[in-house]
Amino acid sequence: MSARSARLEESMDAWEELVTSALLGTDRKPPTRSTGSTAGIGGAGDARGTEGTSTRNAAPLALLDAAAVHTVRRRAGLRPGPAAALLDAAPEDGRRPLPAPARRRLARLLAGRAAPSAGRRGAVPDLTELLPQWLAAANERGYQAPPAALPALLDAARARTDLRPAALAFVGPRGLWLARLNPDWKFALRGTSGGGAAPDPADERAVLALWEEGLFAERVALLGAVRAADPERGRALLASTWGTERAEDRLMFLDSLRDGLAPADEEFLEAALSDRSRNVRATAAELLSALPSSALAGRMAGRAASCVSLDRTEGAETIVVEAPHECDAGMTHDGVAATPPTGRGERSWWLGQLVEAAPLDCWSARFGGRTPERIVALPVADDWRGELHAAWCRAAVRQRNADWSRALLGAPDAPQATGPGSSSLAERARLLATLPEEERAAWVASFIAAHGLSEAFQLLGVCTVPWSDPLGGAVVEALDLARDAGSYPWSFSGVMGLAERCLAPAAAPRLALLTAPSAADAEDMSPGAGDYWAEAFQRLVATLELRAAMHAELADGG
């Protein structure tokens, strides 16, 4: 054994003895002379003893002295370990930098996100709800995130899932590079390539390498990019490994085909109807039914037509329904779920699936060339109307058929219980989403004028932001009428919050008259409600002005 090794072993033994003495106590395990400092334990204790300190009290002090000496000795003898590998440099972000005013505004919005919320908001805008709009506007203009703001942006995206798409797009490659260094930000890597640049879809070798070796999120993004550039090549890429993919991955890959779904996808989807995963089969059937010209849609049209017919008894025309009596193997193969949810009858459950998967154009031929409006207006026998119309609603949404959506929505000023289609607001919102933006806004504005705001929240959520002038005017007028009627202001807090985010900023000057507090509450108004309404309108105006300033600051960059 070398002299150095012997000294090292001796030092380790001495340290272990010191630790044992410290754990057991110097009364039970006094440190020996070999564990002391260069002066020795006894020397240190004797020195104190001559000054009047007892040996009993000197032992603990001497132990601490010896531990300090050994600590210095161990540190002095420590050899440096191998240096960690240097981090790869953060990738470049080729987008243009933010203008200085916009950069300062972003810092305030991020700081306001962490501020504690008070019970009563008063007239102060809610910065938390303005951050999504700011990010959307910055992304639209092609700005890059300031490096100093990346940690706060990732924290904000971690706290709010609805913020993630816009925030991750804004932080760009540098933010994703940074996210790899903090486990708290690993969410940012799940739906992205982890900060690496995606290959050019035209680079066949790079595409194949990433498809075969990349993470799942990287492969999903790659499939979307290749499919956007060349749909046939994207399908071929997916088919090349389809048989070896996990069921959950096959489902996600299949779901990604919704974007750009086309008749050319039918062959691949038809093969997926025989997949060993039930969820994959169901998704393939749903996508095929969204292609009205597909073979599956034709099969479903034949089944649905055999269940729904027009009866002309005694001059009256009525739709007659004869729901399926069984769910055969062919129906199951085409995606019909045999077991209904709790509380649903089997036959009505099967009927609904057949009708919603059938192409809507088949009903015009089935009912003598009638338009969707005339078909929807026909009476339905034996209380099948609700089930049939609900299935047509789902079909109109799935097939993005605006003509059928208009027919099922009916007139916006019609009483909800007597409308031609479903009276469900959720279903009406989904139908509205299939209409052009201007028509959608006009329909909701008319609905608010006829029914007020209490039932309009879901419908407003599908309207394009900023709201058109007719829709914004209808909302503000309805809020003013609600105040004059003595309604509770907090009953409309949801709509007021939507107005703050969705009204066009140019509407702010027209709202000035509504911001003045009332001298006294009206007789039929709850005590203090007038002040609450004034605060709500003041906050609305302040928020619109702030949004206008935000857009002006971002526009200053060109």
Coordinates of C-alpha atoms in Angstrom, one line a residue:
M1 CA 0.0 0.0 0.0
S2 CA 1.4 3.4 -0.9
A3 CA 2.0 6.1 1.7
R4 CA -0.8 8.2 0.2
S5 CA -3.3 5.4 0.3
A6 CA -2.4 4.6 3.9
R7 CA -2.9 8.3 4.9
L8 CA -6.2 8.3 3.1
E9 CA -7.4 5.2 4.9
E10 CA -6.2 6.6 8.2
S11 CA -8.1 9.8 7.7
M12 CA -11.3 7.9 6.8
D13 CA -11.0 5.8 9.9
A14 CA -10.5 8.9 12.0
W15 CA -13.5 10.6 10.4
E16 CA -15.7 7.6 11.1
E17 CA -14.6 7.7 14.8
L18 CA -15.4 11.3 15.1
V19 CA -18.9 10.7 13.6
T20 CA -19.4 7.8 16.1
S21 CA -18.4 10.0 19.0
A22 CA -20.7 12.8 17.9
L23 CA -23.7 10.4 17.5
L24 CA -23.2 8.6 20.8
G25 CA -21.9 11.6 22.8
T26 CA -18.4 12.2 24.2
D27 CA -19.5 10.8 27.6
R28 CA -20.2 7.4 26.1
K29 CA -17.6 7.4 23.4
P30 CA -14.8 9.9 24.0
P31 CA -12.7 10.5 20.9
T32 CA -9.2 9.0 21.0
R33 CA -6.0 10.9 20.6
S34 CA -5.7 9.6 17.1
T35 CA -8.7 11.5 15.9
G36 CA -7.6 14.8 17.3
S37 CA -6.1 17.8 15.5
T38 CA -2.4 18.3 15.2
A39 CA -2.3 19.4 18.8
G40 CA -4.3 16.3 19.8
I41 CA -7.6 16.1 21.7
G42 CA -5.9 15.9 24.9
G43 CA -3.8 19.0 24.1
A44 CA -6.9 21.0 23.3
G45 CA -8.7 19.8 26.4
D46 CA -5.6 20.4 28.6
A47 CA -5.3 23.9 27.4
R48 CA -8.8 24.7 28.3
G49 CA -8.5 22.8 31.6
T50 CA -5.7 25.0 32.7
E51 CA -8.0 28.0 32.2
G52 CA -10.6 26.5 34.5
T53 CA -12.6 24.4 32.1
S54 CA -13.4 20.9 33.3
T55 CA -12.3 17.9 31.2
R56 CA -16.0 17.0 30.9
N57 CA -16.8 20.2 29.2
A58 CA -13.6 20.2 27.1
A59 CA -14.3 16.9 25.3
P60 CA -17.2 18.2 23.2
L61 CA -15.3 21.3 22.3
A62 CA -12.2 19.3 21.3
L63 CA -14.4 17.0 19.2
L64 CA -15.7 20.0 17.3
D65 CA -12.1 21.3 16.8
A66 CA -11.0 17.9 15.5
A67 CA -14.0 17.7 13.1
A68 CA -13.2 21.2 11.8
V69 CA -9.6 20.1 11.2
H70 CA -10.6 16.9 9.4
T71 CA -13.1 18.8 7.3
V72 CA -10.5 21.2 6.0
R73 CA -8.1 18.3 5.4
R74 CA -10.7 16.4 3.4
R75 CA -11.6 19.4 1.3
A76 CA -8.0 20.3 0.7
G77 CA -7.4 16.8 -0.5
L78 CA -10.4 16.6 -2.8
R79 CA -9.6 16.1 -6.4
P80 CA -11.9 17.9 -8.9
G81 CA -14.2 15.6 -10.8
P82 CA -14.6 15.5 -14.5
A83 CA -16.3 18.6 -15.9
A84 CA -19.9 18.3 -17.1
A85 CA -20.4 18.4 -20.8
L86 CA -21.2 21.9 -22.1
L87 CA -24.8 22.5 -23.1
D88 CA -25.6 22.8 -26.7
A89 CA -26.1 26.5 -27.7
A90 CA -29.7 27.6 -27.8
P91 CA -31.0 27.6 -31.4
E92 CA -31.5 30.8 -33.2
D93 CA -34.9 32.4 -33.5
G94 CA -35.2 34.1 -36.8
R95 CA -38.3 36.1 -35.9
R96 CA -38.1 39.8 -35.4
P97 CA -37.7 41.2 -31.8
L98 CA -40.6 42.8 -29.9
P99 CA -40.9 46.6 -29.9
A100 CA -39.8 48.0 -26.5
P101 CA -43.4 49.1 -25.5
A102 CA -44.7 45.7 -26.3
R103 CA -41.9 44.1 -24.3
R104 CA -42.8 46.2 -21.3
R105 CA -46.5 45.3 -21.7
L106 CA -45.7 41.6 -21.7
A107 CA -43.7 42.0 -18.5
R108 CA -46.7 43.6 -16.8
L109 CA -49.1 41.0 -18.1
L110 CA -46.9 38.2 -16.8
A111 CA -46.4 40.0 -13.4
G112 CA -50.2 40.5 -13.2
R113 CA -50.7 36.8 -13.7
A114 CA -49.2 36.0 -10.4
A115 CA -50.9 38.8 -8.5
P116 CA -53.5 37.6 -5.9
S117 CA -57.1 38.2 -6.9
A118 CA -59.3 40.3 -4.6
G119 CA -62.9 39.4 -3.9
R120 CA -64.3 42.5 -5.7
R121 CA -62.6 43.3 -9.0
G122 CA -63.7 46.9 -9.2
A123 CA -62.9 48.8 -12.4
V124 CA -59.4 47.2 -12.9
P125 CA -58.9 45.1 -16.0
D126 CA -58.1 41.5 -15.5
L127 CA -54.6 41.1 -16.9
T128 CA -54.8 37.3 -16.7
E129 CA -57.5 37.2 -19.4
L130 CA -55.6 39.7 -21.6
L131 CA -52.4 37.5 -21.9
P132 CA -54.0 35.0 -24.3
Q133 CA -55.0 37.8 -26.7
W134 CA -51.6 39.5 -26.4
L135 CA -49.9 36.2 -27.3
A136 CA -52.2 35.5 -30.3
A137 CA -51.5 39.0 -31.6
A138 CA -47.8 38.7 -31.2
N139 CA -47.7 35.3 -32.9
E140 CA -49.8 36.7 -35.8
R141 CA -47.2 39.4 -36.3
G142 CA -44.3 37.1 -36.2
Y143 CA -42.5 38.4 -33.1
Q144 CA -39.9 36.4 -31.1
A145 CA -40.1 36.1 -27.3
P146 CA -37.6 38.2 -25.3
P147 CA -35.1 35.8 -23.7
A148 CA -35.6 37.2 -20.2
A149 CA -39.3 36.4 -20.4
L150 CA -39.0 32.8 -21.4
P151 CA -39.1 31.3 -17.8
A152 CA -42.2 33.3 -16.9
L153 CA -43.9 32.4 -20.1
L154 CA -43.2 28.7 -19.5
D155 CA -44.5 29.0 -16.0
A156 CA -47.7 30.7 -17.3
A157 CA -48.2 27.9 -19.8
R158 CA -47.6 25.3 -17.1
A159 CA -50.3 26.8 -15.0
R160 CA -52.9 27.2 -17.8
T161 CA -53.4 24.5 -20.3
D162 CA -55.5 26.8 -22.5
L163 CA -52.5 29.1 -22.8
R164 CA -50.1 26.5 -23.9
P165 CA -50.5 26.4 -27.7
A166 CA -50.0 30.2 -28.1
A167 CA -47.3 30.4 -25.4
L168 CA -45.3 27.6 -26.9
A169 CA -45.6 29.0 -30.3
F170 CA -44.3 32.4 -29.0
V171 CA -41.4 31.0 -26.9
G172 CA -40.2 29.3 -30.1
P173 CA -37.1 27.1 -30.4
R174 CA -35.3 28.9 -27.6
G175 CA -38.1 28.3 -25.1
L176 CA -38.2 24.6 -26.0
W177 CA -34.5 24.4 -25.6
L178 CA -34.8 25.9 -22.1
A179 CA -37.7 23.6 -21.3
R180 CA -35.4 20.6 -21.6
L181 CA -33.4 21.9 -18.6
N182 CA -36.2 22.1 -16.1
P183 CA -38.5 19.1 -15.2
D184 CA -41.3 21.5 -14.4
W185 CA -41.5 22.5 -18.0
K186 CA -41.5 19.0 -19.5
F187 CA -45.1 19.5 -20.7
A188 CA -43.6 21.8 -23.4
L189 CA -41.9 18.8 -25.0
R190 CA -44.9 16.4 -25.2
G191 CA -46.5 18.0 -28.2
T192 CA -43.4 19.3 -29.9
S193 CA -40.1 18.1 -31.2
G194 CA -38.3 19.0 -28.0
G195 CA -36.6 22.1 -29.3
G196 CA -35.0 20.5 -32.4
A197 CA -35.7 21.7 -35.9
A198 CA -38.1 19.5 -37.9
P199 CA -36.6 18.3 -41.1
D200 CA -37.7 19.6 -44.5
P201 CA -40.5 17.4 -45.7
A202 CA -38.7 17.2 -49.0
D203 CA -35.6 15.6 -47.4
E204 CA -36.5 11.9 -47.7
R205 CA -33.6 10.6 -45.7
A206 CA -34.1 13.0 -42.8
V207 CA -37.9 12.3 -42.8
L208 CA -37.4 8.6 -42.6
A209 CA -34.8 8.8 -39.9
L210 CA -37.0 10.9 -37.7
W211 CA -40.1 8.8 -38.4
E212 CA -38.3 5.6 -37.4
E213 CA -36.3 7.0 -34.4
G214 CA -38.1 10.1 -33.2
L215 CA -40.3 10.6 -30.1
F216 CA -44.0 10.2 -30.6
A217 CA -44.6 13.9 -30.5
E218 CA -41.9 14.5 -33.1
R219 CA -43.5 11.9 -35.3
V220 CA -47.0 13.4 -35.1
A221 CA -45.6 16.8 -36.0
L222 CA -43.6 15.2 -38.9
L223 CA -46.7 13.4 -40.2
G224 CA -48.7 16.7 -40.2
A225 CA -45.9 18.5 -42.1
V226 CA -45.4 15.8 -44.7
R227 CA -49.1 15.4 -45.1
A228 CA -49.6 19.1 -45.7
A229 CA -46.9 19.1 -48.4
D230 CA -47.9 15.8 -50.0
P231 CA -51.0 13.9 -48.7
E232 CA -50.2 10.7 -50.6
R233 CA -46.6 10.6 -49.2
G234 CA -48.0 11.2 -45.7
R235 CA -50.3 8.3 -45.9
A236 CA -47.5 6.1 -47.2
L237 CA -45.3 7.1 -44.3
L238 CA -48.0 6.2 -41.8
A239 CA -48.7 2.9 -43.6
S240 CA -45.0 1.9 -43.5
T241 CA -45.1 1.4 -39.8
W242 CA -48.8 1.0 -39.1
G243 CA -48.7 -2.7 -38.2
T244 CA -46.0 -2.2 -35.5
E245 CA -47.4 0.9 -33.8
R246 CA -49.0 0.7 -30.3
A247 CA -52.8 0.9 -30.2
E248 CA -52.8 4.3 -28.5
D249 CA -50.3 5.6 -31.0
R250 CA -52.4 4.3 -33.9
L251 CA -55.4 6.2 -32.5
M252 CA -53.5 9.5 -32.2
F253 CA -52.0 9.1 -35.7
L254 CA -55.5 8.4 -37.1
D255 CA -57.0 11.3 -35.3
S256 CA -54.4 13.6 -36.9
L257 CA -55.9 12.8 -40.3
R258 CA -58.9 15.0 -39.5
D259 CA -56.9 18.0 -40.8
G260 CA -57.1 17.8 -44.6
L261 CA -59.3 14.7 -44.7
A262 CA -60.0 13.9 -48.3
P263 CA -61.6 11.1 -50.4
A264 CA -58.1 9.8 -51.1
D265 CA -57.8 8.8 -47.4
E266 CA -60.7 6.3 -47.8
E267 CA -58.7 3.2 -48.7
F268 CA -56.5 3.6 -45.6
L269 CA -59.4 4.3 -43.3
E270 CA -61.4 1.4 -44.7
A271 CA -58.5 -0.9 -43.8
A272 CA -58.5 0.6 -40.3
L273 CA -62.0 -0.6 -39.8
S274 CA -60.5 -4.1 -39.2
D275 CA -58.0 -2.8 -36.6
R276 CA -57.6 -4.9 -33.5
S277 CA -58.3 -1.8 -31.3
R278 CA -62.0 -0.9 -30.8
N279 CA -61.1 2.8 -30.4
V280 CA -59.1 2.8 -33.7
R281 CA -62.1 1.2 -35.5
A282 CA -64.5 3.7 -34.1
T283 CA -62.3 6.7 -35.1
A284 CA -61.9 5.3 -38.6
A285 CA -65.6 4.9 -39.0
E286 CA -66.2 8.4 -37.8
L287 CA -63.7 9.8 -40.3
L288 CA -65.2 7.8 -43.1
S289 CA -68.7 9.0 -42.3
A290 CA -67.4 12.5 -42.6
L291 CA -66.7 11.7 -46.3
P292 CA -70.1 11.6 -47.9
S293 CA -68.8 9.8 -51.0
S294 CA -67.2 6.9 -49.0
A295 CA -68.4 3.4 -49.3
L296 CA -69.1 3.3 -45.5
A297 CA -71.3 6.4 -45.8
G298 CA -73.2 4.6 -48.6
R299 CA -73.7 1.6 -46.5
M300 CA -74.9 3.7 -43.6
A301 CA -77.2 5.6 -46.0
G302 CA -78.9 2.3 -47.0
R303 CA -79.3 1.2 -43.4
A304 CA -80.7 4.6 -42.3
A305 CA -83.1 4.8 -45.3
S306 CA -84.5 1.4 -44.4
C307 CA -85.4 2.8 -40.9
V308 CA -86.8 6.2 -41.9
S309 CA -89.5 6.7 -44.5
L310 CA -92.3 9.1 -45.5
D311 CA -95.9 8.0 -44.9
R312 CA -98.7 9.7 -47.0
T313 CA -101.7 8.2 -45.3
E314 CA -104.9 10.2 -45.9
G315 CA -103.1 13.1 -47.6
A316 CA -100.9 13.9 -44.6
E317 CA -97.2 13.4 -44.9
T318 CA -95.4 12.2 -41.8
I319 CA -92.0 10.7 -41.2
V320 CA -92.2 7.2 -39.9
V321 CA -89.3 5.5 -38.0
E322 CA -88.7 1.8 -37.6
A323 CA -85.5 1.5 -35.5
P324 CA -83.2 -1.5 -36.0
H325 CA -84.1 -4.7 -34.2
E326 CA -80.5 -5.9 -33.9
C327 CA -77.0 -4.7 -34.4
D328 CA -75.6 -7.2 -36.9
A329 CA -71.9 -7.9 -37.7
G330 CA -71.9 -5.5 -40.6
M331 CA -73.1 -2.6 -38.4
T332 CA -70.5 -3.4 -35.8
H333 CA -67.8 -3.6 -38.5
D334 CA -68.8 -0.1 -39.7
G335 CA -68.4 1.4 -36.2
V336 CA -71.8 1.0 -34.7
A337 CA -71.5 0.5 -30.9
A338 CA -73.8 -2.3 -29.9
T339 CA -74.0 -1.5 -26.2
P340 CA -75.9 1.7 -25.4
P341 CA -75.0 4.0 -22.5
T342 CA -77.0 3.7 -19.2
G343 CA -80.5 5.0 -19.6
R344 CA -80.6 4.6 -23.4
G345 CA -82.7 2.1 -25.3
E346 CA -80.8 -0.2 -27.7
R347 CA -83.0 0.5 -30.7
S348 CA -82.9 4.3 -30.4
W349 CA -79.1 4.1 -29.8
W350 CA -78.5 2.1 -33.0
L351 CA -80.8 4.3 -35.0
G352 CA -79.0 7.5 -33.9
Q353 CA -75.7 6.1 -34.9
L354 CA -77.0 5.1 -38.4
V355 CA -78.6 8.4 -39.1
E356 CA -75.6 10.5 -37.9
A357 CA -73.2 8.5 -40.1
A358 CA -75.4 8.6 -43.3
P359 CA -74.6 11.4 -45.8
L360 CA -77.2 14.2 -45.4
D361 CA -77.7 14.4 -49.1
C362 CA -79.4 11.0 -49.1
W363 CA -82.5 12.4 -47.3
S364 CA -83.4 14.8 -50.1
A365 CA -83.7 11.8 -52.5
R366 CA -85.5 9.8 -49.8
F367 CA -88.1 12.6 -49.2
G368 CA -89.0 13.5 -52.8
G369 CA -86.3 16.2 -53.5
R370 CA -87.3 18.3 -50.5
T371 CA -84.8 20.9 -49.1
P372 CA -83.4 20.5 -45.6
E373 CA -85.8 23.1 -44.3
R374 CA -88.8 21.2 -45.6
I375 CA -87.5 17.9 -44.3
V376 CA -86.9 19.2 -40.8
A377 CA -90.4 20.8 -40.8
L378 CA -92.1 17.5 -41.4
P379 CA -93.9 15.9 -38.4
V380 CA -92.4 12.7 -37.0
A381 CA -94.6 9.9 -35.7
D382 CA -94.4 8.1 -32.4
D383 CA -92.2 10.5 -30.5
W384 CA -89.1 9.8 -32.7
R385 CA -88.7 13.5 -33.6
G386 CA -86.2 14.4 -30.9
E387 CA -84.0 11.3 -31.6
L388 CA -84.1 11.8 -35.3
H389 CA -83.3 15.6 -35.2
A390 CA -80.5 15.1 -32.7
A391 CA -78.9 12.6 -35.0
W392 CA -79.3 15.0 -38.0
C393 CA -77.6 17.7 -35.8
R394 CA -74.6 15.5 -35.2
A395 CA -74.4 14.6 -38.9
A396 CA -74.5 18.3 -39.9
V397 CA -71.7 19.1 -37.5
R398 CA -69.6 16.1 -38.6
Q399 CA -70.1 16.7 -42.3
R400 CA -69.8 20.6 -41.9
N401 CA -73.1 21.0 -43.8
A402 CA -74.2 24.6 -43.5
D403 CA -77.6 24.1 -45.3
W404 CA -78.7 21.4 -42.8
S405 CA -77.3 23.5 -39.9
R406 CA -79.5 26.4 -40.9
A407 CA -82.5 24.2 -41.2
L408 CA -82.0 22.6 -37.8
L409 CA -81.2 26.0 -36.1
G410 CA -84.4 27.6 -37.3
A411 CA -85.1 31.3 -36.9
P412 CA -83.2 32.8 -34.0
D413 CA -86.3 34.6 -32.7
A414 CA -88.4 31.4 -32.6
P415 CA -89.3 30.1 -29.2
Q416 CA -86.7 27.6 -28.2
A417 CA -89.1 24.8 -27.3
T418 CA -90.8 25.0 -30.7
G419 CA -87.8 25.4 -33.0
P420 CA -87.6 23.0 -36.0
G421 CA -84.4 21.4 -34.7
S422 CA -83.0 20.6 -31.4
S423 CA -83.7 23.0 -28.6
S424 CA -80.4 22.2 -26.9
L425 CA -78.1 25.3 -26.6
A426 CA -75.0 23.1 -26.8
E427 CA -76.2 21.5 -30.1
R428 CA -77.1 24.9 -31.4
A429 CA -73.6 26.2 -30.6
R430 CA -72.1 23.3 -32.5
L431 CA -74.4 23.9 -35.5
L432 CA -73.5 27.6 -35.5
A433 CA -69.8 26.7 -35.8
T434 CA -70.5 25.3 -39.3
L435 CA -71.8 28.6 -40.6
P436 CA -69.8 31.5 -42.1
E437 CA -68.5 34.0 -39.5
E438 CA -70.8 36.9 -40.4
E439 CA -73.9 34.7 -40.6
R440 CA -73.0 33.1 -37.2
A441 CA -72.7 36.5 -35.6
A442 CA -75.9 37.9 -37.1
W443 CA -77.8 34.8 -35.9
V444 CA -76.6 35.2 -32.3
A445 CA -77.3 38.9 -32.4
S446 CA -80.9 38.2 -33.4
F447 CA -81.1 35.5 -30.7
I448 CA -80.0 37.9 -28.0
A449 CA -82.4 40.6 -29.2
A450 CA -85.3 38.0 -28.9
H451 CA -84.3 36.0 -25.8
G452 CA -81.8 38.2 -23.9
L453 CA -78.4 37.1 -22.5
S454 CA -79.3 34.5 -20.0
E455 CA -79.3 31.7 -22.6
A456 CA -76.7 33.1 -25.0
F457 CA -73.4 32.4 -23.2
Q458 CA -72.6 29.1 -25.1
L459 CA -73.7 30.7 -28.4
L460 CA -71.4 33.7 -27.9
G461 CA -68.5 31.3 -27.3
V462 CA -68.5 30.2 -31.0
C463 CA -68.5 33.7 -32.5
T464 CA -65.4 35.1 -34.1
V465 CA -63.3 37.6 -32.0
P466 CA -63.6 40.5 -32.1
W467 CA -67.3 40.5 -32.3
S468 CA -68.9 42.2 -35.3
D469 CA -70.6 45.6 -34.7
P470 CA -74.2 44.1 -34.8
L471 CA -73.3 41.4 -32.3
G472 CA -71.3 43.7 -30.0
G473 CA -74.2 46.2 -30.1
A474 CA -76.7 43.5 -29.2
V475 CA -74.7 42.4 -26.2
V476 CA -74.2 45.9 -24.8
E477 CA -77.8 46.8 -25.3
A478 CA -78.9 43.6 -23.5
L479 CA -76.5 44.4 -20.6
D480 CA -77.9 47.9 -20.4
L481 CA -81.5 46.6 -20.4
A482 CA -80.6 44.0 -17.7
R483 CA -79.3 46.9 -15.5
D484 CA -82.4 49.0 -16.1
A485 CA -84.6 46.0 -15.2
G486 CA -82.9 45.7 -11.8
S487 CA -81.1 42.4 -12.5
Y488 CA -78.3 41.3 -10.4
P489 CA -75.0 42.3 -12.1
W490 CA -73.2 39.2 -10.9
S491 CA -75.7 37.1 -12.8
F492 CA -74.1 38.5 -16.0
S493 CA -70.5 38.3 -14.9
G494 CA -69.8 35.5 -17.5
V495 CA -71.1 37.5 -20.4
M496 CA -69.4 40.7 -19.1
G497 CA -66.1 38.8 -19.0
L498 CA -66.7 37.6 -22.6
A499 CA -67.4 41.2 -23.6
E500 CA -64.2 42.4 -22.1
R501 CA -62.3 39.9 -24.3
C502 CA -64.4 39.8 -27.4
L503 CA -65.9 43.3 -28.0
A504 CA -64.0 45.3 -30.6
P505 CA -61.8 47.9 -28.8
A506 CA -63.4 50.6 -31.0
A507 CA -66.6 50.2 -29.1
A508 CA -65.1 51.8 -25.9
P509 CA -66.1 55.4 -26.7
R510 CA -69.8 54.4 -27.2
L511 CA -69.9 52.9 -23.7
A512 CA -68.9 56.0 -21.9
L513 CA -72.5 56.8 -20.9
L514 CA -72.9 53.5 -19.1
T515 CA -69.9 54.0 -16.8
A516 CA -71.5 56.7 -14.6
P517 CA -72.6 55.4 -11.2
S518 CA -76.2 56.0 -10.4
A519 CA -77.1 58.5 -7.7
A520 CA -79.2 56.0 -6.0
D521 CA -80.3 52.5 -6.7
A522 CA -83.7 52.1 -8.5
E523 CA -86.6 50.9 -6.4
D524 CA -86.6 47.5 -8.0
M525 CA -82.8 47.1 -7.9
S526 CA -80.9 45.2 -5.2
P527 CA -79.0 47.5 -2.8
G528 CA -75.6 48.5 -4.2
A529 CA -76.3 46.8 -7.5
G530 CA -76.1 50.2 -9.3
D531 CA -72.6 50.7 -8.2
Y532 CA -71.6 47.2 -9.2
W533 CA -73.1 47.8 -12.7
A534 CA -71.1 51.0 -13.0
E535 CA -67.9 49.3 -11.9
A536 CA -68.5 46.5 -14.4
F537 CA -69.0 49.0 -17.3
Q538 CA -66.0 51.0 -16.2
R539 CA -63.9 47.8 -16.2
L540 CA -65.3 46.9 -19.6
V541 CA -64.2 50.3 -21.0
A542 CA -60.8 50.2 -19.3
T543 CA -60.2 46.7 -20.7
L544 CA -61.2 47.7 -24.3
E545 CA -58.8 50.7 -24.0
L546 CA -56.0 48.5 -22.8
R547 CA -56.6 46.0 -25.6
A548 CA -56.4 48.9 -28.1
A549 CA -53.1 50.0 -26.6
M550 CA -51.7 46.5 -26.7
H551 CA -52.5 46.2 -30.4
A552 CA -51.0 49.6 -31.1
E553 CA -47.8 48.7 -29.3
L554 CA -47.5 45.5 -31.4
A555 CA -48.2 47.3 -34.6
D556 CA -45.4 49.8 -34.0
G557 CA -43.0 47.1 -35.1
G558 CA -44.3 47.2 -38.6

